[in-house]
PDB file of N, CA and C in Angstrom:
ATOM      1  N   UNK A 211     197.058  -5.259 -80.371  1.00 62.00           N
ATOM      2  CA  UNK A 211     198.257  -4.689 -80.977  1.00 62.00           C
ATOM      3  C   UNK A 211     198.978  -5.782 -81.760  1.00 62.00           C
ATOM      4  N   UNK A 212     198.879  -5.388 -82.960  1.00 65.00           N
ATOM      5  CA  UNK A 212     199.643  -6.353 -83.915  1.00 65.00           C
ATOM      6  C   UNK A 212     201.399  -6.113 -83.505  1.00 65.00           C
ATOM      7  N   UNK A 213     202.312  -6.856 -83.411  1.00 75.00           N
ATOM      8  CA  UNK A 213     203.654  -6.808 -83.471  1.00 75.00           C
ATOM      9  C   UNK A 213     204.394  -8.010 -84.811  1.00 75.00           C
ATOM     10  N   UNK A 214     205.033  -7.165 -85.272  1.00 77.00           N
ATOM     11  CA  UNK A 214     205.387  -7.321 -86.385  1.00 77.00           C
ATOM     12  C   UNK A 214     207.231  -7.371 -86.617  1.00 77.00           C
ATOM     13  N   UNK A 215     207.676  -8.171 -87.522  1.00 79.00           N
ATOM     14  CA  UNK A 215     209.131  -7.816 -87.682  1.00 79.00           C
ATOM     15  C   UNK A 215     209.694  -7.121 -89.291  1.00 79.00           C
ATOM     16  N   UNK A 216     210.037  -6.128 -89.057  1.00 77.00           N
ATOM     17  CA  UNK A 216     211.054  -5.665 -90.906  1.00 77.00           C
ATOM     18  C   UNK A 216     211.495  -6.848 -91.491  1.00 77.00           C
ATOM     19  N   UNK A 217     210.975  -7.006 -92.772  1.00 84.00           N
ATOM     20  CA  UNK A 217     211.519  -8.221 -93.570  1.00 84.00           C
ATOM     21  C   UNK A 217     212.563  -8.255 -94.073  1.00 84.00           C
ATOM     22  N   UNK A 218     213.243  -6.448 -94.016  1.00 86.00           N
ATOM     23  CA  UNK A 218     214.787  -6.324 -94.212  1.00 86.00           C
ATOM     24  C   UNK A 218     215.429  -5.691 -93.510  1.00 86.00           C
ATOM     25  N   UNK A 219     215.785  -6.168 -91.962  1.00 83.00           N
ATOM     26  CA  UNK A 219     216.510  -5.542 -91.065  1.00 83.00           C
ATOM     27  C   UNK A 219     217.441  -4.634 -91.273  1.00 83.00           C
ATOM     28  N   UNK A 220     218.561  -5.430 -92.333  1.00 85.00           N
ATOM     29  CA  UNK A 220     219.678  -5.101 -92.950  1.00 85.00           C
ATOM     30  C   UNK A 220     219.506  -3.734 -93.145  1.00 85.00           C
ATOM     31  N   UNK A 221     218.170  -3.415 -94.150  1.00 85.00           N
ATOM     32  CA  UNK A 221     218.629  -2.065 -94.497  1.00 85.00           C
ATOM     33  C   UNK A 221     218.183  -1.116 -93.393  1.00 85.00           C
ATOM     34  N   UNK A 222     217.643  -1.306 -92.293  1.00 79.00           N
ATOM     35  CA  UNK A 222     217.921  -0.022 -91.204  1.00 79.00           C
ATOM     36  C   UNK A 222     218.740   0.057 -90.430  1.00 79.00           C
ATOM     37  N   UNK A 223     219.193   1.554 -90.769  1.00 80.00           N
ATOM     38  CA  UNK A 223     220.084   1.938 -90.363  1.00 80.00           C
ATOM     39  C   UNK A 223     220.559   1.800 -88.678  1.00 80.00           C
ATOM     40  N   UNK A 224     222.205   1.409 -88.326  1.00 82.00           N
ATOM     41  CA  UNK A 224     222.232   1.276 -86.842  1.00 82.00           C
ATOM     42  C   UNK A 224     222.406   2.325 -86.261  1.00 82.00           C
ATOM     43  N   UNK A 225     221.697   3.431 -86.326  1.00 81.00           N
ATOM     44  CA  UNK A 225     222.148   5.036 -85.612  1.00 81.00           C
ATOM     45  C   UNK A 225     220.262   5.480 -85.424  1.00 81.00           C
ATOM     46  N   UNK A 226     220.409   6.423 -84.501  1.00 84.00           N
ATOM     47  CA  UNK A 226     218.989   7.304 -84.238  1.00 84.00           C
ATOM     48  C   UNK A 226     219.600   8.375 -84.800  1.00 84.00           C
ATOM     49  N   UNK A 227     218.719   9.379 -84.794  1.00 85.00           N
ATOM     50  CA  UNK A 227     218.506  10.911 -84.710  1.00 85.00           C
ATOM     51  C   UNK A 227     219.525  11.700 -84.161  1.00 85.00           C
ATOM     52  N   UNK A 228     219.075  10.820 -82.688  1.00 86.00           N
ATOM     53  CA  UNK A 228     220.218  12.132 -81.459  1.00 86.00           C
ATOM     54  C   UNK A 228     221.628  11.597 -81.715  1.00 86.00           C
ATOM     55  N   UNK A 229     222.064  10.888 -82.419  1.00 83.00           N
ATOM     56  CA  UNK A 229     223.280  10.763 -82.734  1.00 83.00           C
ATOM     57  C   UNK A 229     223.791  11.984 -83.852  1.00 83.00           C
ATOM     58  N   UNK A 230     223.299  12.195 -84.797  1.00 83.00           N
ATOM     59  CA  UNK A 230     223.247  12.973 -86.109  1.00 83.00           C
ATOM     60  C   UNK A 230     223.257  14.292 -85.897  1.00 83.00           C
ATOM     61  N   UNK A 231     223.000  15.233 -84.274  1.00 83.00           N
ATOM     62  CA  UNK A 231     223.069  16.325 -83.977  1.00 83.00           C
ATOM     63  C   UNK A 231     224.121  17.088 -83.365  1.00 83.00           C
ATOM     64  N   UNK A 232     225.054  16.651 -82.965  1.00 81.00           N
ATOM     65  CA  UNK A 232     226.320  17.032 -82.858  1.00 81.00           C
ATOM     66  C   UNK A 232     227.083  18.159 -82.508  1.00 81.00           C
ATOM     67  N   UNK A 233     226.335  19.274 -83.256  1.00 83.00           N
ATOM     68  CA  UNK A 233     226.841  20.567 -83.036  1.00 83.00           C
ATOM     69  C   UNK A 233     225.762  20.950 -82.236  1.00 83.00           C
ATOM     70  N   UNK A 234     224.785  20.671 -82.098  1.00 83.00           N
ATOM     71  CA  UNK A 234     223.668  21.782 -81.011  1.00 83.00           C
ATOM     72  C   UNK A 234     224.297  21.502 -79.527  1.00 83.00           C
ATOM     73  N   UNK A 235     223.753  22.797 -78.975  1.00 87.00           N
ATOM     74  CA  UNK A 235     223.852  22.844 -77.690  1.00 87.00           C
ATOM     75  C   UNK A 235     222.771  21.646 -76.846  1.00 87.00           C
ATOM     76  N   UNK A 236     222.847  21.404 -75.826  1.00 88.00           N
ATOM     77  CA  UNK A 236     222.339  20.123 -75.327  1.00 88.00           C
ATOM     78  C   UNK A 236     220.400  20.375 -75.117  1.00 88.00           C
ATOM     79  N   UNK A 237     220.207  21.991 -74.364  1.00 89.00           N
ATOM     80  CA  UNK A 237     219.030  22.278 -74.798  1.00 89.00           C
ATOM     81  C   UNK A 237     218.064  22.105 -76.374  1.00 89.00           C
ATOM     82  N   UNK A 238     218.938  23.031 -76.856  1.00 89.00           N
ATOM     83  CA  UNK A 238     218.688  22.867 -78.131  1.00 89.00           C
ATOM     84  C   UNK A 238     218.067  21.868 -79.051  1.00 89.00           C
ATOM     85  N   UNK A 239     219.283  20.535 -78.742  1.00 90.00           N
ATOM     86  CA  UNK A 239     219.294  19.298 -78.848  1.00 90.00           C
ATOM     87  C   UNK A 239     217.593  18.605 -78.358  1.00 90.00           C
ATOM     88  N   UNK A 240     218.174  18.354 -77.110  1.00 92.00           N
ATOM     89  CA  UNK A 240     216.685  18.375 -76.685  1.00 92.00           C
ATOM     90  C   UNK A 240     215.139  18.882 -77.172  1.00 92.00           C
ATOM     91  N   UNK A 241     215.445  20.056 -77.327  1.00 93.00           N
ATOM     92  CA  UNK A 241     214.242  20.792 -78.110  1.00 93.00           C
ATOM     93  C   UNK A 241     213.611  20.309 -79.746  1.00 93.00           C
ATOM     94  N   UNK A 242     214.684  19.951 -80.121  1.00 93.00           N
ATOM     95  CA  UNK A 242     214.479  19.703 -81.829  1.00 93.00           C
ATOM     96  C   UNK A 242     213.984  18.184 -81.927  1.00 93.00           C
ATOM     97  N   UNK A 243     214.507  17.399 -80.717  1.00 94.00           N
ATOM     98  CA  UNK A 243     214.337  15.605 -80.411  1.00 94.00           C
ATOM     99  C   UNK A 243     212.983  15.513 -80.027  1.00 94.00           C
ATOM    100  N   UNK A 244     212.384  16.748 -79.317  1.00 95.00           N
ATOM    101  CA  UNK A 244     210.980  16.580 -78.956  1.00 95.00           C
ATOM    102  C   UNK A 244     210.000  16.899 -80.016  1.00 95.00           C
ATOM    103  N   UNK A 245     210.643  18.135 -80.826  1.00 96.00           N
ATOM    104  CA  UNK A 245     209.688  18.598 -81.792  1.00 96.00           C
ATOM    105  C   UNK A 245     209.583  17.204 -82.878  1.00 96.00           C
ATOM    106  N   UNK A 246     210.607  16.315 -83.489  1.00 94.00           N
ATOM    107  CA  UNK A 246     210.855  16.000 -84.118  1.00 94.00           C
ATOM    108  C   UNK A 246     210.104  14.391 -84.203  1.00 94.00           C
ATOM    109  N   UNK A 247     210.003  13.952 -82.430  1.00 94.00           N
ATOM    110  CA  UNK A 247     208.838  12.911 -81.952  1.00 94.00           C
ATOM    111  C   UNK A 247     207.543  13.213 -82.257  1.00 94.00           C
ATOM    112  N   UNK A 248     206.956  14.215 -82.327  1.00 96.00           N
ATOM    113  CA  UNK A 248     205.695  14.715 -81.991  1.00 96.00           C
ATOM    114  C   UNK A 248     205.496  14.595 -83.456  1.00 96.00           C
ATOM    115  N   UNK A 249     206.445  15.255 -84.486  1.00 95.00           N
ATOM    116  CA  UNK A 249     206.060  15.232 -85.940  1.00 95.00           C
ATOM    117  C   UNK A 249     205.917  14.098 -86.444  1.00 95.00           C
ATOM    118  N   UNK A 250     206.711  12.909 -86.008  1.00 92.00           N
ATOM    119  CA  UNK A 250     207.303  11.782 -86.451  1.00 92.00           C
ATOM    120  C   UNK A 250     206.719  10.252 -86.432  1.00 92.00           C
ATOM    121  N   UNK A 251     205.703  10.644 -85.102  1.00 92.00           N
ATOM    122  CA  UNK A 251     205.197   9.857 -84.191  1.00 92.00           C
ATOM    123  C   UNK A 251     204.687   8.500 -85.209  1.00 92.00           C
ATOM    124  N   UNK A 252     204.747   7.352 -85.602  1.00 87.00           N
ATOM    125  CA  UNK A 252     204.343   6.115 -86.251  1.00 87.00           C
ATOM    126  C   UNK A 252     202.578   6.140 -86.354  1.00 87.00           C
ATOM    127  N   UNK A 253     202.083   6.133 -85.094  1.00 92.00           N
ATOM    128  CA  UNK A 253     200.603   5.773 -85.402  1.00 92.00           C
ATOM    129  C   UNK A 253     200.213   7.541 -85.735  1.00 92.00           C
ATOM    130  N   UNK A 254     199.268   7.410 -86.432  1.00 93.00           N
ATOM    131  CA  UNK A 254     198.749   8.598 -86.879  1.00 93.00           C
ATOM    132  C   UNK A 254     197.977   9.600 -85.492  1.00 93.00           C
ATOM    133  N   UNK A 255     197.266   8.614 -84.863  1.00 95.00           N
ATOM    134  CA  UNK A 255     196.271   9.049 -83.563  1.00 95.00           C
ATOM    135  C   UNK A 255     197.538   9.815 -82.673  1.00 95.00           C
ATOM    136  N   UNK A 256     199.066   9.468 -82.850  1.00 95.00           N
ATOM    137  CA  UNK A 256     200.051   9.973 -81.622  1.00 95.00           C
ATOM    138  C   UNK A 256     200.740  10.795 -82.554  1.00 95.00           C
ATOM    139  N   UNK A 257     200.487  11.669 -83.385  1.00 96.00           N
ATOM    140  CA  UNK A 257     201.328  12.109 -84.487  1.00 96.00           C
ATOM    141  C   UNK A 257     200.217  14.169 -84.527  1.00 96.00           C
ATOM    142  N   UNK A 258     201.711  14.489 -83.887  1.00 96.00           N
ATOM    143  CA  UNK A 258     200.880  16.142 -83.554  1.00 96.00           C
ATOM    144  C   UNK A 258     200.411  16.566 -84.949  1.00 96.00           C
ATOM    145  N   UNK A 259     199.324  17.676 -85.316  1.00 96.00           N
ATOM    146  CA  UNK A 259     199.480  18.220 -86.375  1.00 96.00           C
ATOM    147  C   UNK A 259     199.802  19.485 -86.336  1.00 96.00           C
ATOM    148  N   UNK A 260     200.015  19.774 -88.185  1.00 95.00           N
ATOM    149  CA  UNK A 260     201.072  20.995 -87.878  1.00 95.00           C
ATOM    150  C   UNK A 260     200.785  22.212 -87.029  1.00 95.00           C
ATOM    151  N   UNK A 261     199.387  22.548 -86.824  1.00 95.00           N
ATOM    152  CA  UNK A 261     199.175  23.683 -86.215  1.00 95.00           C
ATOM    153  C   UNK A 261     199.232  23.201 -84.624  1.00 95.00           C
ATOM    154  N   UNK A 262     199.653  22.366 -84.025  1.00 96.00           N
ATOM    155  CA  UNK A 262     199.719  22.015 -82.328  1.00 96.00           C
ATOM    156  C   UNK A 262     201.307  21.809 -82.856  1.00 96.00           C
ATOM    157  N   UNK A 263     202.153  21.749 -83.789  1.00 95.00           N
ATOM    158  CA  UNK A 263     203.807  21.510 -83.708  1.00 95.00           C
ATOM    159  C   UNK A 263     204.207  23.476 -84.025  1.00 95.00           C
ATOM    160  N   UNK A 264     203.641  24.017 -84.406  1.00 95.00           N
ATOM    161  CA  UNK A 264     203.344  25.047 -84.425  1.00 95.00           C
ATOM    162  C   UNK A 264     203.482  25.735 -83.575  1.00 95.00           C
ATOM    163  N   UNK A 265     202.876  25.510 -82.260  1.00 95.00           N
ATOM    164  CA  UNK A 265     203.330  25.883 -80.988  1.00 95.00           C
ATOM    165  C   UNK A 265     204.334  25.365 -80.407  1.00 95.00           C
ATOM    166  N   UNK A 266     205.176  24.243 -80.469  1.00 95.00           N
ATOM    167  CA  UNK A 266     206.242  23.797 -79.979  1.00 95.00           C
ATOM    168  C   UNK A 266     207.429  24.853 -79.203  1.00 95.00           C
ATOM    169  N   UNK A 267     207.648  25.094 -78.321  1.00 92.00           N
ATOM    170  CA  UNK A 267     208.789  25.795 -77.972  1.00 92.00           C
ATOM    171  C   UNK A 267     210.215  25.626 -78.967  1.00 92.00           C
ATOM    172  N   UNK A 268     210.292  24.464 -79.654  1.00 92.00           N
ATOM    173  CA  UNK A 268     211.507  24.514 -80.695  1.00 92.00           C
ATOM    174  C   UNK A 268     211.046  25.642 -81.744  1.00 92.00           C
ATOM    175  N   UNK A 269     209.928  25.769 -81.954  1.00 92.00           N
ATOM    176  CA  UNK A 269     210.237  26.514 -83.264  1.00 92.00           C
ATOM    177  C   UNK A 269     209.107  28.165 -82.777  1.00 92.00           C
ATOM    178  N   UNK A 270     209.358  28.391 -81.190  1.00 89.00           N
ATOM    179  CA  UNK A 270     208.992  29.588 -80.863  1.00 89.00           C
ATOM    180  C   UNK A 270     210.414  30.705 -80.493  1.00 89.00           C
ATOM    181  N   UNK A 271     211.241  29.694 -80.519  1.00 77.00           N
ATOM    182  CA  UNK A 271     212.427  30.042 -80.530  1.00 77.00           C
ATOM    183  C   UNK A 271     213.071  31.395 -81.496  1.00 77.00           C
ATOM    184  N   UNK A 272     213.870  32.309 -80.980  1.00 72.00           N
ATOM    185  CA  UNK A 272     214.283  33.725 -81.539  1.00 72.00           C
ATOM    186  C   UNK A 272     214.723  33.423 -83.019  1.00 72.00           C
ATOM    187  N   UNK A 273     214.193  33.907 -83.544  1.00 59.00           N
ATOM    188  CA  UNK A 273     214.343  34.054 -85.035  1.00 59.00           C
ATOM    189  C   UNK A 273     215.987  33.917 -85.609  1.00 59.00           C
ATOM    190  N   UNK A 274     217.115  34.496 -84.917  1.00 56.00           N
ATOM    191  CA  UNK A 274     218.326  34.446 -84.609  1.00 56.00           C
ATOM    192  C   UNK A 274     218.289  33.062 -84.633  1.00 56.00           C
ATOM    193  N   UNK A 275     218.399  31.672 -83.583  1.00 55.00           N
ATOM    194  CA  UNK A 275     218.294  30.237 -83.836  1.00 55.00           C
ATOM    195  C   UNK A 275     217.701  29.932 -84.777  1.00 55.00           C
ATOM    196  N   UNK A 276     216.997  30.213 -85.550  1.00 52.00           N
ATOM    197  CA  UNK A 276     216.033  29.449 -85.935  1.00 52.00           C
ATOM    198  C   UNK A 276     216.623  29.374 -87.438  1.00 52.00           C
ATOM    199  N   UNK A 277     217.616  30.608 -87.392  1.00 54.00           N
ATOM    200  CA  UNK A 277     218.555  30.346 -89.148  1.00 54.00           C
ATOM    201  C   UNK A 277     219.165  29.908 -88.860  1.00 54.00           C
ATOM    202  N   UNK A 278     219.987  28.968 -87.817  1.00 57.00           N
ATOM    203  CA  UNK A 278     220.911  27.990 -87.818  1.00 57.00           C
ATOM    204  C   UNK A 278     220.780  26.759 -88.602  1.00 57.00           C
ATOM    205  N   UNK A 279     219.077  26.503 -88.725  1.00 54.00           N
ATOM    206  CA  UNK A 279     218.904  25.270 -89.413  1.00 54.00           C
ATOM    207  C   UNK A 279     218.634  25.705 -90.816  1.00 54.00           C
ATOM    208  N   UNK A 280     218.896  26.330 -91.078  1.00 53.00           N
ATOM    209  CA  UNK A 280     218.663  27.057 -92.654  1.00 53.00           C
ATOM    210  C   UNK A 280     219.964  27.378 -93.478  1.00 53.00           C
ATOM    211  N   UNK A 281     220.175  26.733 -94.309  1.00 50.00           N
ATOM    212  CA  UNK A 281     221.546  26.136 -95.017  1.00 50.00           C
ATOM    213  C   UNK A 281     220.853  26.889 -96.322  1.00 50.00           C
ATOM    214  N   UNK A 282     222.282  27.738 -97.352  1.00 47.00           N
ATOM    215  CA  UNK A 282     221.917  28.305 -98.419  1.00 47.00           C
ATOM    216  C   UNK A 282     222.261  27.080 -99.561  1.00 47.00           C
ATOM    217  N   UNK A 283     221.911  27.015-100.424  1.00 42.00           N
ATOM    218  CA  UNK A 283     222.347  26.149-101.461  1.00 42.00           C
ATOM    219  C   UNK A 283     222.909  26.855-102.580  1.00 42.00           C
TER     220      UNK A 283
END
């Protein structure tokens, strides 16, 4: 395992994810933090694809939730 350091610290940001969610309910929360690892994952070999994120319980969720994350422009 290579370990490595950012050559520009500076520009990442000092906040995660689960900070940025705010209004969800704590399940919820939870649910979208897991889906969102699995999509997100760095090495490719730990990184779900879409048809196994597909099944995720976040996004088997009632159609009702699921326009919460759906913003009109």
């Amino acid at each position: 395992l290579i370990i490595g350091k950012f050559l520009h610290e500076g520009l990442i940001p000092d906040r995660n994810l689960a900070d940025t969610l705010p209004s969800l309910e704590e399940t919820e929360r939870e649910s979208f933090l897991s889906f969102a690892k699995m999509m997100l994952a760095w090495l490719p070999e730990e990184r779900k694809t879409a048809r196994e994120l597909m099944e995720h319980p976040f996004l088997q969720r009632p159609k009702k939730h699921r326009n919460d994350f759906i913003h009109d422009r």
